[in-house]
Short mmCIF file of N, CA and C in Angstrom, two decimals:
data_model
loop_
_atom_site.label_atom_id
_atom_site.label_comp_id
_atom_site.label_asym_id
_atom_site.label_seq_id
_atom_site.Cartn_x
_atom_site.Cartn_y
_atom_site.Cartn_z
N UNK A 28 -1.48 0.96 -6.40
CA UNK A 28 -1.77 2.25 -5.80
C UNK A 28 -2.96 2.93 -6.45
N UNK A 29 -3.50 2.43 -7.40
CA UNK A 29 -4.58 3.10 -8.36
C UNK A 29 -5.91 3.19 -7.55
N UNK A 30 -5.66 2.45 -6.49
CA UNK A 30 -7.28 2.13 -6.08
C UNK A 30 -7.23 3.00 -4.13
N UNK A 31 -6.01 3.47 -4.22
CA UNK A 31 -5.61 4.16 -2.73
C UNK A 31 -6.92 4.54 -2.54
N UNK A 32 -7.97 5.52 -3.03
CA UNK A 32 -8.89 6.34 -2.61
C UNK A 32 -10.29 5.44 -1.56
N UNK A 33 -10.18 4.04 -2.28
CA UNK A 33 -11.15 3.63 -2.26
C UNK A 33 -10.60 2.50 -0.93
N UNK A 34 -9.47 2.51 -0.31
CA UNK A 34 -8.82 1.51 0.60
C UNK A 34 -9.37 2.20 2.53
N UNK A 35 -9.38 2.99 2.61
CA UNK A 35 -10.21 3.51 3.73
C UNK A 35 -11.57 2.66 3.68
N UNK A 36 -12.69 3.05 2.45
CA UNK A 36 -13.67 2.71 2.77
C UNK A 36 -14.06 1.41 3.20
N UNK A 37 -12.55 0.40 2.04
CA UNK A 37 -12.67 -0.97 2.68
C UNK A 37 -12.22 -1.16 3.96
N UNK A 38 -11.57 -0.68 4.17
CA UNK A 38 -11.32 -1.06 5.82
C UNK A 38 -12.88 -0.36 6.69
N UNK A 39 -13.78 0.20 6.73
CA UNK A 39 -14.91 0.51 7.18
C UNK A 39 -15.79 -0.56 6.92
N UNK A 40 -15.63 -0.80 5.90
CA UNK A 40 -16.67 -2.51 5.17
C UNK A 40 -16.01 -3.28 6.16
N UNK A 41 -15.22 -3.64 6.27
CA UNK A 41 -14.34 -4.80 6.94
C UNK A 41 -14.89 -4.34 8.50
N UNK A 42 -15.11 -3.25 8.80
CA UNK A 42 -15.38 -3.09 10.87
C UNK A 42 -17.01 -3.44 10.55
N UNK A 43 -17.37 -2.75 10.13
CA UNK A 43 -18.65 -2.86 9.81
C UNK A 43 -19.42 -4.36 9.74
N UNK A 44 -18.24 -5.23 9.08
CA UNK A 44 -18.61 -6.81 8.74
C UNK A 44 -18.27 -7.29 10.09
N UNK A 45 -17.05 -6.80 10.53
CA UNK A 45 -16.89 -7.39 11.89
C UNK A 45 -17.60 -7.51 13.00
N UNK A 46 -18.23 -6.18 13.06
CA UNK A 46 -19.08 -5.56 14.07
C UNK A 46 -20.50 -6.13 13.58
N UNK A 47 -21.36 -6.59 12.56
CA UNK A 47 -22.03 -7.46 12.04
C UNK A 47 -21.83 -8.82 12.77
N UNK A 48 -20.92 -9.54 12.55
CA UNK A 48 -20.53 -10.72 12.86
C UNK A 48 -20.43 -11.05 14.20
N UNK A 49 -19.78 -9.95 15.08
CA UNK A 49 -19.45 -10.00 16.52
C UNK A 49 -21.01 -10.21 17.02
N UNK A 50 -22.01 -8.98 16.63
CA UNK A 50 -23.61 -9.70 17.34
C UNK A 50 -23.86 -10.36 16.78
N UNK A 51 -24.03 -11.03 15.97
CA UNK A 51 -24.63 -12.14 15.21
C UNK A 51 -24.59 -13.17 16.29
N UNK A 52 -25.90 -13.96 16.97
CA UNK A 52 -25.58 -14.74 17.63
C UNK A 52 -25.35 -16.34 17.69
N UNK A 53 -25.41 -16.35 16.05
CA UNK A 53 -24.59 -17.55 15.19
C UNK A 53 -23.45 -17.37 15.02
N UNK A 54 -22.71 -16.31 15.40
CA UNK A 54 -21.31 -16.37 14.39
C UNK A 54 -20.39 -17.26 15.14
N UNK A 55 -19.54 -17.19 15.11
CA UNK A 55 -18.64 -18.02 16.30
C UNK A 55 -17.45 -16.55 16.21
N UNK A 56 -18.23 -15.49 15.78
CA UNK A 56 -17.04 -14.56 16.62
C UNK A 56 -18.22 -13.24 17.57
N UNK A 57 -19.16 -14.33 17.40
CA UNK A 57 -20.03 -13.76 18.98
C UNK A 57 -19.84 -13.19 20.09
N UNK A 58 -19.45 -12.04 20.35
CA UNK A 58 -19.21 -11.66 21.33
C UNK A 58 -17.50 -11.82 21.74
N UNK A 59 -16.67 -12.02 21.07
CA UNK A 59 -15.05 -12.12 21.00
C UNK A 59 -14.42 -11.13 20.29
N UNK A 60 -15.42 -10.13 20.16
CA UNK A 60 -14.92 -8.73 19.34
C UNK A 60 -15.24 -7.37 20.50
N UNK A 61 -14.32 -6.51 20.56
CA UNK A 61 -14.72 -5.17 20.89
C UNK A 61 -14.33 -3.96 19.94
N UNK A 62 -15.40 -3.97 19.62
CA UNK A 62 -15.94 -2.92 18.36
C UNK A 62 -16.09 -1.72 18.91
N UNK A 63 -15.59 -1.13 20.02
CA UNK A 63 -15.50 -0.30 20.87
C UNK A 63 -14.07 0.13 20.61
N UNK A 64 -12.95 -0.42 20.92
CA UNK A 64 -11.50 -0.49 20.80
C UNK A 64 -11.17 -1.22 19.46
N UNK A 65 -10.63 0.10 18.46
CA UNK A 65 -10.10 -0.36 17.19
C UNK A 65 -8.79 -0.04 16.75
N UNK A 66 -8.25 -0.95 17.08
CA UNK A 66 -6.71 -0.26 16.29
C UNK A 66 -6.39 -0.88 15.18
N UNK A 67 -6.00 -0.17 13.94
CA UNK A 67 -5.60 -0.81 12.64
C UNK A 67 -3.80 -0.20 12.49
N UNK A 68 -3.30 -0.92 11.28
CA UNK A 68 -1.81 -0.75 11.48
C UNK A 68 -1.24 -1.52 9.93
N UNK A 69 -0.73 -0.98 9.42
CA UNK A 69 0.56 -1.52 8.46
C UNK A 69 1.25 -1.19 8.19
N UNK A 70 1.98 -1.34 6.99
CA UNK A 70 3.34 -1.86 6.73
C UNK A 70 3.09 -1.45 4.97
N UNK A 71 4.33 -0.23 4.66
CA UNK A 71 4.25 0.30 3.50
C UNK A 71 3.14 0.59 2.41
N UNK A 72 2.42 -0.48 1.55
CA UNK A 72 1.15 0.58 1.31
C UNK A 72 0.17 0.15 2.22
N UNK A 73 0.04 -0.60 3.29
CA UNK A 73 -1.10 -0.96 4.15
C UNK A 73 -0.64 0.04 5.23
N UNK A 74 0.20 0.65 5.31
CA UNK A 74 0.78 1.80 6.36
C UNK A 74 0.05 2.94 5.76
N UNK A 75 0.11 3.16 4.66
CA UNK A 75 -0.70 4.07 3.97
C UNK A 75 -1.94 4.58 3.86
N UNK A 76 -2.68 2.96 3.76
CA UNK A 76 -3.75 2.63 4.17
C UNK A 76 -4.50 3.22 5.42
N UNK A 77 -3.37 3.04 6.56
CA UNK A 77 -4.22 2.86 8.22
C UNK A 77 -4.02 4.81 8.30
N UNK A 78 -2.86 5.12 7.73
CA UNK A 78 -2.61 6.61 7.61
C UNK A 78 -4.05 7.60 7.33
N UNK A 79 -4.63 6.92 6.10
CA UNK A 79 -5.58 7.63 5.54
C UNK A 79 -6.83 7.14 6.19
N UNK A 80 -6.68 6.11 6.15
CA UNK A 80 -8.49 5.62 7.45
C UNK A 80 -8.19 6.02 8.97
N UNK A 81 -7.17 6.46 9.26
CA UNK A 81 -6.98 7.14 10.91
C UNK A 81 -7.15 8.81 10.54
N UNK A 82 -6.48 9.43 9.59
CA UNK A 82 -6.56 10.37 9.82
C UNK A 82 -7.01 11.76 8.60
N UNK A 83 -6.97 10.64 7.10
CA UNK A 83 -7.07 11.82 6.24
C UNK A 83 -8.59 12.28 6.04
N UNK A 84 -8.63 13.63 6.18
CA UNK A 84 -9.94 14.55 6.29
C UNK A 84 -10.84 13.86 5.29
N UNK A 85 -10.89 13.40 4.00
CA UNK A 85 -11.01 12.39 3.04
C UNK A 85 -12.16 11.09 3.47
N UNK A 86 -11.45 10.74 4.54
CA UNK A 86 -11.79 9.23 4.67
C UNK A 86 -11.97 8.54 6.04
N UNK A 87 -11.23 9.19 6.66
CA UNK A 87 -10.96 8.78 8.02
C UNK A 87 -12.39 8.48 8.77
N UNK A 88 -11.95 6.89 9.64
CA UNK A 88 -12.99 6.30 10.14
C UNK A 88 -13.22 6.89 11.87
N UNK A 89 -14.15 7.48 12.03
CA UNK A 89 -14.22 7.67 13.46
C UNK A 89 -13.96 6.57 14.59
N UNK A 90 -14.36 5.31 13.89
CA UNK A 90 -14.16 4.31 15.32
C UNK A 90 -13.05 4.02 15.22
N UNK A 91 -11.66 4.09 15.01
CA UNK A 91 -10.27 3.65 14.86
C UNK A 91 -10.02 4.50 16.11
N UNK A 92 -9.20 3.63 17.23
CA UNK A 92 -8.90 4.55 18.12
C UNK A 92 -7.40 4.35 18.64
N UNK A 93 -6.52 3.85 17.91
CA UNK A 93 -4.99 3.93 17.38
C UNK A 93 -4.42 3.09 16.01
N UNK A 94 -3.78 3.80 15.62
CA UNK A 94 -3.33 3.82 14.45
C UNK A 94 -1.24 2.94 14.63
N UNK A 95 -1.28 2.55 13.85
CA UNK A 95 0.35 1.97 13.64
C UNK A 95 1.20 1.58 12.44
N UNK A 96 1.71 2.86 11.96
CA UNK A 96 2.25 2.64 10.82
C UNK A 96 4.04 2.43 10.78
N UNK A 97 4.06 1.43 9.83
CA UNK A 97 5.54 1.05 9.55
C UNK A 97 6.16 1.76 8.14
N UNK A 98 6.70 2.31 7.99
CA UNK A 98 6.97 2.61 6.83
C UNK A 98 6.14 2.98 6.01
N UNK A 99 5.34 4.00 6.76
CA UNK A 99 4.32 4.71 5.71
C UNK A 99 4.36 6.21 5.34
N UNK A 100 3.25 6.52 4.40
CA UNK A 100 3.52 7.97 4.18
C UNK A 100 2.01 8.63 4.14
N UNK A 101 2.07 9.99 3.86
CA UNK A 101 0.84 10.70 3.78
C UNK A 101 0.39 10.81 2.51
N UNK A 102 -1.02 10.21 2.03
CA UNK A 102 -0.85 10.51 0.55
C UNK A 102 -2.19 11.54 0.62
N UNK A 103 -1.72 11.96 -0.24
CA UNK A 103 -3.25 13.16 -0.99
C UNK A 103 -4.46 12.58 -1.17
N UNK A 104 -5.32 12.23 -0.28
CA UNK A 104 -6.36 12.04 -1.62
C UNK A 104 -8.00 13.11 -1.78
N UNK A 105 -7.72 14.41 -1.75
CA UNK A 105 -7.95 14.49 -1.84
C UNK A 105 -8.02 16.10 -1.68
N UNK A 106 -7.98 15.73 -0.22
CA UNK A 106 -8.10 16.94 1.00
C UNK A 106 -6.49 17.54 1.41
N UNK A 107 -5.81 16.94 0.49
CA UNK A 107 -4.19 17.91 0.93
C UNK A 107 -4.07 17.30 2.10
N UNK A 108 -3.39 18.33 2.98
CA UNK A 108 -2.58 18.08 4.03
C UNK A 108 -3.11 18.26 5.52
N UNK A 109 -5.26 18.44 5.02
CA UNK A 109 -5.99 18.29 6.20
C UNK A 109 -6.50 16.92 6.56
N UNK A 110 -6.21 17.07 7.94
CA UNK A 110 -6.43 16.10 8.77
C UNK A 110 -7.76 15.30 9.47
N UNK A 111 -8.43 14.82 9.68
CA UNK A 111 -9.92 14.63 10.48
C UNK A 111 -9.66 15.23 11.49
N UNK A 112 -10.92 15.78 11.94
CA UNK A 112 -11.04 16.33 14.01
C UNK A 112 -10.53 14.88 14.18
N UNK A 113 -10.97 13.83 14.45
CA UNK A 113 -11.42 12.76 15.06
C UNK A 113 -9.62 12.67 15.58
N UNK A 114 -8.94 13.14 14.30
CA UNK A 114 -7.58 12.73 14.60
C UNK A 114 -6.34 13.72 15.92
N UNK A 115 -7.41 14.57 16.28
CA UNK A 115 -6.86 15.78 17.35
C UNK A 115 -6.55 14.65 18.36
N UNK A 116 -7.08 13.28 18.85
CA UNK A 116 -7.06 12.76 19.79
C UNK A 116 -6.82 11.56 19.47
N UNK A 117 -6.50 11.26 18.78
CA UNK A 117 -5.85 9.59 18.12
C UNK A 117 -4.55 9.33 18.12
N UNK A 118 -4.11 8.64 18.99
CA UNK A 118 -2.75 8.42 19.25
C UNK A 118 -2.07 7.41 17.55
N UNK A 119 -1.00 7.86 17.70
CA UNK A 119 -0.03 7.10 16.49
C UNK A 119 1.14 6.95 16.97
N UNK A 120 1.82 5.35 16.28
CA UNK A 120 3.41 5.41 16.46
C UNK A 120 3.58 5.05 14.95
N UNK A 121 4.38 5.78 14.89
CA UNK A 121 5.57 5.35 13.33
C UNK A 121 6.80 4.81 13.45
N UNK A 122 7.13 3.76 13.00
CA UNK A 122 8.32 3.47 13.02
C UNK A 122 8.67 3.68 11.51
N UNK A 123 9.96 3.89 11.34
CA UNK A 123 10.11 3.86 9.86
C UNK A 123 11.82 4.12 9.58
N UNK A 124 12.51 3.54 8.63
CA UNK A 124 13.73 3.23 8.58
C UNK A 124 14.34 4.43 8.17
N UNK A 125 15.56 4.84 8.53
CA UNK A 125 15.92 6.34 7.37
C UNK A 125 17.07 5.66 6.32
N UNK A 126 16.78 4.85 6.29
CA UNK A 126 17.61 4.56 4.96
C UNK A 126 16.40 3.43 3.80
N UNK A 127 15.17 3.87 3.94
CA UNK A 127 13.98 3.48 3.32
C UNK A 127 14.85 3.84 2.17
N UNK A 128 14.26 2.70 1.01
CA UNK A 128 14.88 3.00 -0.56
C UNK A 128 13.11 3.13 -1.23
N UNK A 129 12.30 2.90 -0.86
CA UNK A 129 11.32 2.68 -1.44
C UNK A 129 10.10 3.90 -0.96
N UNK A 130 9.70 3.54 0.21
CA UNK A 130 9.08 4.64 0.74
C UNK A 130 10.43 6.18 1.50
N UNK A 131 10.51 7.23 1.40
CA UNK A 131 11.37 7.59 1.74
C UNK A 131 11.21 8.11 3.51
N UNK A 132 11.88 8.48 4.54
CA UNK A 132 11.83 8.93 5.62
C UNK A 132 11.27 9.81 5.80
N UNK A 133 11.90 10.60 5.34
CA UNK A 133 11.14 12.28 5.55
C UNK A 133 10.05 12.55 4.85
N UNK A 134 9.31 11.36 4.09
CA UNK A 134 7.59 10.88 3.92
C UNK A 134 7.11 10.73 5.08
N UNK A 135 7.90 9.57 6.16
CA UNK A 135 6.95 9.23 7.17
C UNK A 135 6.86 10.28 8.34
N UNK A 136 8.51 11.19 7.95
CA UNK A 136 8.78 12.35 9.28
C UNK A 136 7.28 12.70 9.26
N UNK A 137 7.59 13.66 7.94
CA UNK A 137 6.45 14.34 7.71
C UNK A 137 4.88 13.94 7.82
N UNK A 138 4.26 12.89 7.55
CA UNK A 138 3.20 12.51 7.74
C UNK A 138 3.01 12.57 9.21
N UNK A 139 3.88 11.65 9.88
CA UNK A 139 4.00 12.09 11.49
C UNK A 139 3.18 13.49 12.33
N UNK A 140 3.89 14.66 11.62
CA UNK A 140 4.27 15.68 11.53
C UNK A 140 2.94 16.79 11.56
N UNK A 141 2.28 16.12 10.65
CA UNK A 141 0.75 16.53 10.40
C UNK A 141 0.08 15.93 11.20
N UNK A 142 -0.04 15.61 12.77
CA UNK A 142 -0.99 14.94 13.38
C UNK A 142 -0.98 15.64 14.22
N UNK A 143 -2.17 15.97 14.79
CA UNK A 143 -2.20 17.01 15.97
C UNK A 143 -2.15 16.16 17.34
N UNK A 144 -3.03 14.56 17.19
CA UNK A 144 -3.20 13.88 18.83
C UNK A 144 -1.57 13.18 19.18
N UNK A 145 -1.77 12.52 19.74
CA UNK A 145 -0.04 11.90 21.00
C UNK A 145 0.63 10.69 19.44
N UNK A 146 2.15 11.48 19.13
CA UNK A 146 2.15 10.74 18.06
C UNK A 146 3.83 10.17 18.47
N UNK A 147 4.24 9.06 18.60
CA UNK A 147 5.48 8.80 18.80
C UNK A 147 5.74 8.27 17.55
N UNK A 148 7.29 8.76 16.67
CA UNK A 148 7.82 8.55 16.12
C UNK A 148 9.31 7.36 16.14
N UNK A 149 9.22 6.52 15.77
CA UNK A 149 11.00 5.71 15.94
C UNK A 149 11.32 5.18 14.92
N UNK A 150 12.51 5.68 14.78
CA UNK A 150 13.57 5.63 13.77
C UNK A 150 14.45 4.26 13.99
N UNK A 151 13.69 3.56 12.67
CA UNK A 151 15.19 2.38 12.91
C UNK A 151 16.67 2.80 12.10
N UNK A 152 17.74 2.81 12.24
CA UNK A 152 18.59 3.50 11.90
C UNK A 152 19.39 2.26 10.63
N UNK A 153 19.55 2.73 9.67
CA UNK A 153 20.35 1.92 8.51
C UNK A 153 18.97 1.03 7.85
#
């Protein structure tokens, strides 16, 4: 978790390389990319991850245009509990367990919670 601050920007390196690669008209992922339509998504600290490159005021990547977190939460880094504009209109789903032992629920309620664009929440139960 030491390096959270700096996990947004890699995921921007990573579109950036992609979106590199996609014109490249050597690559063999030539034109098999739309760098137009980006959705990123994980799963406890990579949930964290897509949390803060979708939406924290901090970091957040403008070309992400849905987000999907599993068991994630909102972390600080920086900017508190503000959000990007970009994120007024960025759809999210959370799924997340309420009997999480590790990440807790009412982390992900709440992160949820703080999003202003179309955000569906689901609860796996036990």
């Amino acid at each position: 978790y030491g390096d959270l601050n700096e996990q947004p920007s890699d995921v921007s390196f990573l579109i950036d390389s992609i979106d590199a690669l996609a014109t490249d008209k050597d690559s063999p992922l030539n034109g098999l990319v739309d760098i137009g339509h980006i959705g990123i998504g994980g799963q406890s600290f990579g949930a964290i991850t897509a949390v803060a490159t979708g939406f924290n005021a901090c970091c957040a990547d403008d070309r992400i245009d849905a987000v999907t977190v599993f068991a994630g939460i909102w972390m600080d880094l920086g900017s508190g509990n503000e959000t990007a504009r970009s994120g007024d209109d960025l759809p999210a789903l959370f799924v997340h367990g309420d009997d999480d032992e590790v990440l807790p629920y009412e982390g992900g309620r709440a992160a949820a919670d703080l999003l202003k664009g179309p955000t569906t929440f689901a609860t796996i139960v036990g």
